[in-house]
PDB file of C-alpha atoms in Angstrom:
ATOM      1  CA  LEU W   1     -17.735 -48.880 -37.289  1.00 33.00           C
ATOM      2  CA  PRO W   2     -19.934 -47.886 -40.225  1.00 41.00           C
ATOM      3  CA  SER W   3     -18.875 -49.217 -43.588  1.00 43.00           C
ATOM      4  CA  GLY W   4     -15.888 -47.336 -44.940  1.00 47.00           C
ATOM      5  CA  GLU W   5     -14.935 -45.752 -41.627  1.00 48.00           C
ATOM      6  CA  GLY W   6     -12.375 -48.475 -40.934  1.00 48.00           C
ATOM      7  CA  ALA W   7     -10.639 -47.674 -44.215  1.00 44.00           C
ATOM      8  CA  ARG W   8     -10.458 -43.967 -43.332  1.00 48.00           C
ATOM      9  CA  ARG W   9      -9.042 -44.805 -39.886  1.00 51.00           C
ATOM     10  CA  ALA W  10      -6.449 -47.016 -41.551  1.00 49.00           C
ATOM     11  CA  GLY W  11      -5.104 -44.024 -43.484  1.00 54.00           C
ATOM     12  CA  GLU W  12      -7.014 -44.108 -46.743  1.00 60.00           C
ATOM     13  CA  VAL W  13      -8.711 -40.760 -47.292  1.00 62.00           C
ATOM     14  CA  PRO W  14     -11.336 -40.867 -50.048  1.00 72.00           C
ATOM     15  CA  ALA W  15     -11.525 -38.110 -52.645  1.00 84.00           C
ATOM     16  CA  LEU W  16     -13.307 -35.121 -51.154  1.00 83.00           C
ATOM     17  CA  THR W  17     -15.491 -32.484 -52.758  1.00 89.00           C
ATOM     18  CA  PRO W  18     -14.385 -28.877 -52.188  1.00 87.00           C
ATOM     19  CA  ASP W  19     -17.087 -28.486 -49.488  1.00 86.00           C
ATOM     20  CA  GLU W  20     -15.977 -31.712 -47.780  1.00 83.00           C
ATOM     21  CA  LYS W  21     -12.330 -30.625 -47.999  1.00 80.00           C
ATOM     22  CA  HIS W  22     -13.242 -27.291 -46.358  1.00 80.00           C
ATOM     23  CA  ILE W  23     -14.989 -29.117 -43.502  1.00 79.00           C
ATOM     24  CA  PHE W  24     -12.087 -31.585 -43.240  1.00 73.00           C
ATOM     25  CA  ASP W  25      -9.544 -28.758 -42.923  1.00 75.00           C
ATOM     26  CA  ASN W  26     -11.565 -26.488 -40.609  1.00 76.00           C
ATOM     27  CA  ALA W  27     -12.564 -29.276 -38.251  1.00 73.00           C
ATOM     28  CA  LEU W  28      -8.916 -30.260 -37.783  1.00 73.00           C
ATOM     29  CA  ILE W  29      -9.831 -33.829 -38.732  1.00 73.00           C
ATOM     30  CA  LEU W  30      -6.227 -35.014 -38.880  1.00 77.00           C
ATOM     31  CA  ILE W  31      -5.554 -33.712 -35.366  1.00 81.00           C
ATOM     32  CA  LEU W  32      -8.772 -35.292 -34.108  1.00 80.00           C
ATOM     33  CA  ARG W  33      -7.816 -38.565 -35.788  1.00 83.00           C
ATOM     34  CA  GLU W  34      -4.340 -38.446 -34.226  1.00 85.00           C
ATOM     35  CA  LEU W  35      -5.821 -37.812 -30.781  1.00 87.00           C
ATOM     36  CA  HIS W  36      -8.333 -40.633 -31.277  1.00 88.00           C
ATOM     37  CA  ASP W  37      -5.525 -43.014 -32.241  1.00 88.00           C
ATOM     38  CA  GLU W  38      -3.550 -41.992 -29.136  1.00 89.00           C
ATOM     39  CA  LEU W  39      -6.640 -42.556 -27.003  1.00 90.00           C
ATOM     40  CA  ASP W  40      -7.104 -46.008 -28.564  1.00 88.00           C
ATOM     41  CA  ALA W  41      -3.468 -46.824 -27.768  1.00 88.00           C
ATOM     42  CA  ALA W  42      -3.840 -45.623 -24.162  1.00 89.00           C
ATOM     43  CA  VAL W  43      -6.979 -47.712 -23.659  1.00 87.00           C
ATOM     44  CA  ALA W  44      -5.311 -50.775 -25.175  1.00 87.00           C
ATOM     45  CA  ALA W  45      -2.321 -50.250 -22.879  1.00 87.00           C
ATOM     46  CA  ALA W  46      -4.625 -49.908 -19.865  1.00 85.00           C
ATOM     47  CA  TYR W  47      -6.138 -53.294 -20.680  1.00 83.00           C
ATOM     48  CA  GLY W  48      -2.711 -54.751 -21.496  1.00 88.00           C
ATOM     49  CA  TRP W  49      -3.777 -55.518 -25.066  1.00 89.00           C
ATOM     50  CA  PRO W  50      -1.968 -54.940 -28.359  1.00 91.00           C
ATOM     51  CA  VAL W  51      -2.962 -51.688 -30.073  1.00 89.00           C
ATOM     52  CA  ASP W  52      -3.670 -53.257 -33.449  1.00 89.00           C
ATOM     53  CA  LEU W  53      -6.374 -55.745 -32.449  1.00 90.00           C
ATOM     54  CA  PRO W  54      -9.201 -56.105 -34.975  1.00 91.00           C
ATOM     55  CA  GLU W  55     -12.558 -54.744 -33.818  1.00 89.00           C
ATOM     56  CA  GLY W  56     -14.035 -58.230 -33.514  1.00 92.00           C
ATOM     57  CA  GLU W  57     -11.217 -59.317 -31.198  1.00 92.00           C
ATOM     58  CA  VAL W  58     -11.633 -56.167 -29.053  1.00 89.00           C
ATOM     59  CA  LEU W  59     -15.348 -56.879 -28.738  1.00 92.00           C
ATOM     60  CA  ALA W  60     -14.724 -60.547 -27.886  1.00 93.00           C
ATOM     61  CA  ARG W  61     -12.207 -59.576 -25.188  1.00 91.00           C
ATOM     62  CA  LEU W  62     -14.576 -56.993 -23.710  1.00 92.00           C
ATOM     63  CA  VAL W  63     -17.413 -59.543 -23.581  1.00 94.00           C
ATOM     64  CA  ALA W  64     -15.103 -62.064 -21.858  1.00 92.00           C
ATOM     65  CA  LEU W  65     -13.927 -59.401 -19.389  1.00 89.00           C
ATOM     66  CA  ASN W  66     -17.536 -58.452 -18.656  1.00 92.00           C
ATOM     67  CA  LYS W  67     -18.399 -62.103 -17.938  1.00 93.00           C
ATOM     68  CA  GLU W  68     -15.360 -62.378 -15.654  1.00 90.00           C
ATOM     69  CA  ARG W  69     -16.358 -59.253 -13.697  1.00 86.00           C
ATOM     70  CA  ALA W  70     -19.987 -60.446 -13.450  1.00 88.00           C
ATOM     71  CA  ALA W  71     -18.777 -63.778 -12.016  1.00 88.00           C
ATOM     72  CA  GLU W  72     -16.587 -61.931  -9.481  1.00 83.00           C
ATOM     73  CA  GLU W  73     -19.494 -59.722  -8.442  1.00 81.00           C
ATOM     74  CA  GLY W  74     -21.709 -62.824  -8.159  1.00 83.00           C
ATOM     75  CA  LYS W  75     -19.216 -64.118  -5.576  1.00 81.00           C
ATOM     76  CA  GLY W  76     -19.334 -60.797  -3.711  1.00 75.00           C
ATOM     77  CA  PHE W  77     -16.099 -59.276  -5.024  1.00 77.00           C
ATOM     78  CA  VAL W  78     -16.662 -55.816  -6.506  1.00 78.00           C
ATOM     79  CA  ARG W  79     -13.939 -53.714  -8.097  1.00 77.00           C
ATOM     80  CA  TRP W  80     -15.158 -50.276  -7.035  1.00 76.00           C
ATOM     81  CA  LEU W  81     -14.032 -47.342  -9.166  1.00 78.00           C
ATOM     82  CA  ARG W  82     -14.773 -44.770  -6.459  1.00 79.00           C
ATOM     83  CA  PRO W  83     -15.036 -46.757  -3.225  1.00 79.00           C
ATOM     84  CA  GLU W  84     -15.344 -43.698  -0.956  1.00 79.00           C
ATOM     85  CA  TYR W  85     -18.500 -42.722  -2.881  1.00 80.00           C
ATOM     86  CA  GLN W  86     -19.940 -46.046  -4.020  1.00 82.00           C
ATOM     87  CA  ILE W  87     -19.503 -48.296  -0.968  1.00 82.00           C
ATOM     88  CA  PRO W  88     -21.522 -46.124   1.453  1.00 85.00           C
ATOM     89  CA  ARG W  89     -24.377 -46.097  -1.066  1.00 85.00           C
ATOM     90  CA  PHE W  90     -24.227 -49.524  -2.693  1.00 83.00           C
ATOM     91  CA  GLY W  91     -21.794 -51.707  -0.760  1.00 80.00           C
ATOM     92  CA  SER W  92     -22.529 -54.586   1.562  1.00 80.00           C
ATOM     93  CA  ASP W  93     -22.446 -54.091   5.330  1.00 81.00           C
ATOM     94  CA  ALA W  94     -19.058 -55.828   5.470  1.00 78.00           C
ATOM     95  CA  GLU W  95     -17.625 -53.479   2.819  1.00 77.00           C
ATOM     96  CA  LYS W  96     -19.010 -50.454   4.663  1.00 78.00           C
ATOM     97  CA  LYS W  97     -17.349 -51.572   7.915  1.00 77.00           C
ATOM     98  CA  GLN W  98     -14.085 -52.242   6.095  1.00 73.00           C
ATOM     99  CA  LEU W  99     -14.213 -48.759   4.528  1.00 71.00           C
ATOM    100  CA  GLU W 100     -14.919 -47.155   7.924  1.00 72.00           C
ATOM    101  CA  ALA W 101     -11.975 -48.998   9.481  1.00 67.00           C
ATOM    102  CA  PHE W 102      -9.718 -47.901   6.638  1.00 63.00           C
ATOM    103  CA  ASP W 103     -10.928 -44.293   6.986  1.00 59.00           C
ATOM    104  CA  ASP W 104     -10.116 -44.325  10.719  1.00 57.00           C
ATOM    105  CA  VAL W 105      -6.547 -45.465  10.024  1.00 51.00           C
ATOM    106  CA  GLU W 106      -6.003 -43.128   7.070  1.00 51.00           C
ATOM    107  CA  GLN W 107      -7.779 -40.078   8.503  1.00 52.00           C
ATOM    108  CA  LYS W 108      -5.618 -36.996   8.046  1.00 50.00           C
ATOM    109  CA  PRO W 109      -6.588 -33.351   8.023  1.00 50.00           C
ATOM    110  CA  ALA W 110      -6.937 -31.928   4.511  1.00 48.00           C
ATOM    111  CA  SER W 111      -4.526 -29.126   5.368  1.00 47.00           C
ATOM    112  CA  ALA W 112      -1.806 -31.673   6.157  1.00 45.00           C
ATOM    113  CA  ALA W 113      -1.787 -32.940   2.597  1.00 48.00           C
ATOM    114  CA  LYS W 114       0.692 -30.771   0.746  1.00 58.00           C
ATOM    115  CA  ALA W 115      -0.235 -30.088  -2.867  1.00 67.00           C
ATOM    116  CA  VAL W 116       2.424 -31.521  -5.148  1.00 84.00           C
ATOM    117  CA  LYS W 117       2.984 -29.707  -8.419  1.00 88.00           C
ATOM    118  CA  PRO W 118       3.071 -31.925 -11.489  1.00 90.00           C
ATOM    119  CA  ASN W 119       6.048 -32.114 -13.833  1.00 92.00           C
ATOM    120  CA  PHE W 120       5.678 -30.281 -17.124  1.00 93.00           C
ATOM    121  CA  PRO W 121       5.502 -33.060 -19.745  1.00 92.00           C
ATOM    122  CA  THR W 122       8.207 -33.542 -22.360  1.00 91.00           C
ATOM    123  CA  ASP W 123       5.819 -34.814 -25.053  1.00 89.00           C
ATOM    124  CA  THR W 124       4.197 -32.013 -27.091  1.00 87.00           C
ATOM    125  CA  LEU W 125       0.712 -33.517 -27.012  1.00 87.00           C
ATOM    126  CA  ASP W 126       0.952 -34.057 -23.251  1.00 89.00           C
ATOM    127  CA  GLN W 127       2.102 -30.436 -22.886  1.00 91.00           C
ATOM    128  CA  VAL W 128      -1.036 -29.263 -24.680  1.00 90.00           C
ATOM    129  CA  ALA W 129      -3.189 -31.373 -22.371  1.00 89.00           C
ATOM    130  CA  ALA W 130      -1.349 -30.113 -19.274  1.00 91.00           C
ATOM    131  CA  VAL W 131      -1.701 -26.466 -20.310  1.00 91.00           C
ATOM    132  CA  MET W 132      -5.409 -26.942 -21.103  1.00 90.00           C
ATOM    133  CA  ALA W 133      -5.923 -28.603 -17.708  1.00 88.00           C
ATOM    134  CA  ALA W 134      -4.103 -25.736 -15.991  1.00 90.00           C
ATOM    135  CA  LEU W 135      -6.278 -23.184 -17.801  1.00 89.00           C
ATOM    136  CA  ALA W 136      -9.421 -25.106 -16.834  1.00 85.00           C
ATOM    137  CA  GLN W 137      -8.594 -24.491 -13.162  1.00 85.00           C
ATOM    138  CA  HIS W 138      -8.915 -20.731 -13.648  1.00 84.00           C
ATOM    139  CA  THR W 139     -12.058 -18.695 -14.243  1.00 81.00           C
ATOM    140  CA  ASP W 140     -10.156 -15.563 -15.295  1.00 86.00           C
ATOM    141  CA  ASN W 141      -7.423 -14.904 -17.827  1.00 91.00           C
ATOM    142  CA  VAL W 142      -3.971 -16.082 -16.742  1.00 93.00           C
ATOM    143  CA  SER W 143      -0.492 -15.363 -18.050  1.00 94.00           C
ATOM    144  CA  ALA W 144       2.042 -17.907 -19.264  1.00 94.00           C
ATOM    145  CA  THR W 145       4.040 -17.178 -16.102  1.00 94.00           C
ATOM    146  CA  GLU W 146       1.055 -18.054 -13.902  1.00 94.00           C
ATOM    147  CA  VAL W 147       0.439 -21.290 -15.810  1.00 94.00           C
ATOM    148  CA  ALA W 148       4.142 -22.236 -15.615  1.00 94.00           C
ATOM    149  CA  ARG W 149       4.138 -21.678 -11.828  1.00 93.00           C
ATOM    150  CA  GLY W 150       1.697 -24.584 -11.568  1.00 92.00           C
ATOM    151  CA  PHE W 151       4.429 -27.021 -12.644  1.00 94.00           C
ATOM    152  CA  LYS W 152       7.518 -28.188 -10.755  1.00 92.00           C
ATOM    153  CA  GLN W 153       9.801 -26.669 -13.405  1.00 92.00           C
ATOM    154  CA  GLY W 154       8.170 -23.231 -13.024  1.00 90.00           C
ATOM    155  CA  LYS W 155      10.293 -20.603 -14.792  1.00 93.00           C
ATOM    156  CA  LYS W 156      12.231 -23.276 -16.712  1.00 94.00           C
ATOM    157  CA  CYS W 157       9.128 -24.369 -18.631  1.00 94.00           C
ATOM    158  CA  GLU W 158       7.652 -20.893 -19.106  1.00 95.00           C
ATOM    159  CA  ALA W 159       8.876 -20.499 -22.709  1.00 94.00           C
ATOM    160  CA  ARG W 160       7.344 -23.856 -23.691  1.00 95.00           C
ATOM    161  CA  VAL W 161       4.097 -22.970 -21.876  1.00 94.00           C
ATOM    162  CA  ALA W 162       3.990 -19.634 -23.748  1.00 94.00           C
ATOM    163  CA  ALA W 163       4.563 -21.389 -27.088  1.00 93.00           C
ATOM    164  CA  THR W 164       1.793 -23.889 -26.305  1.00 93.00           C
ATOM    165  CA  LEU W 165      -0.582 -21.076 -25.341  1.00 93.00           C
ATOM    166  CA  ALA W 166       0.216 -19.248 -28.591  1.00 91.00           C
ATOM    167  CA  SER W 167      -0.486 -22.388 -30.634  1.00 89.00           C
ATOM    168  CA  LEU W 168      -3.769 -23.018 -28.828  1.00 88.00           C
ATOM    169  CA  THR W 169      -4.771 -19.399 -29.453  1.00 88.00           C
ATOM    170  CA  ARG W 170      -3.976 -19.653 -33.176  1.00 88.00           C
ATOM    171  CA  THR W 171      -6.033 -22.829 -33.513  1.00 84.00           C
ATOM    172  CA  GLY W 172      -8.952 -21.227 -31.670  1.00 83.00           C
ATOM    173  CA  PHE W 173      -9.014 -23.592 -28.690  1.00 83.00           C
ATOM    174  CA  ILE W 174      -8.342 -20.800 -26.206  1.00 89.00           C
ATOM    175  CA  ALA W 175      -8.871 -17.043 -26.119  1.00 88.00           C
ATOM    176  CA  ALA W 176      -6.196 -14.440 -25.517  1.00 90.00           C
ATOM    177  CA  THR W 177      -6.324 -10.820 -24.459  1.00 90.00           C
ATOM    178  CA  GLN W 178      -5.709  -8.287 -27.222  1.00 89.00           C
ATOM    179  CA  ASP W 179      -2.047  -7.955 -26.254  1.00 89.00           C
ATOM    180  CA  ALA W 180      -1.747 -11.780 -26.009  1.00 87.00           C
ATOM    181  CA  THR W 181      -0.395 -11.683 -22.464  1.00 91.00           C
ATOM    182  CA  ALA W 182      -3.241 -13.536 -20.752  1.00 91.00           C
ATOM    183  CA  PHE W 183      -5.255 -16.566 -21.801  1.00 92.00           C
ATOM    184  CA  ALA W 184      -8.426 -18.466 -20.956  1.00 90.00           C
ATOM    185  CA  ILE W 185     -10.356 -21.454 -22.226  1.00 84.00           C
ATOM    186  CA  ARG W 186     -13.173 -20.463 -24.558  1.00 78.00           C
ATOM    187  CA  ARG W 187     -16.399 -20.931 -22.678  1.00 69.00           C
ATOM    188  CA  ALA W 188     -19.818 -21.446 -24.245  1.00 60.00           C
ATOM    189  CA  GLY W 189     -21.971 -18.420 -23.698  1.00 49.00           C
TER     190      GLY W 189
END
């Protein structure tokens, strides 16, 4: 991190000029910072590391993990992120045969896989993310009822979906029709 940025991330906000304060407020810096901290915590959890590791320790652990993965790959063991895509293009002949055998066993028609609706999250931040993801699936404006139907709770979560949509509209993240009954993600034009 550049000098001073660590102090700002730790909670110390330096004195701001009126222009800087305007930018700080309009850019929703505190929300961005909160989201960044949550992302840091999620990444740390994914690695099984404590959240409050110093930057030097994070870097040291990442370097060690990289060396470990390189040694595994040197022995022929690859941890594919998207095996169905990567193995046919980059995998060894043995991996390709193994993938083909697995595909033969697991082959099911796409229509047989029933789409399972996700649960509407209980955490407010997760609700915002879920509503944004639901909106991203639509190219046209959709109502709160239509968004709520995409979740297992359906009608039960409609009021919370509507409140989330209203908040996102007020903050400018999404657009609403003039009567505020339908919503869409703002798209660059």
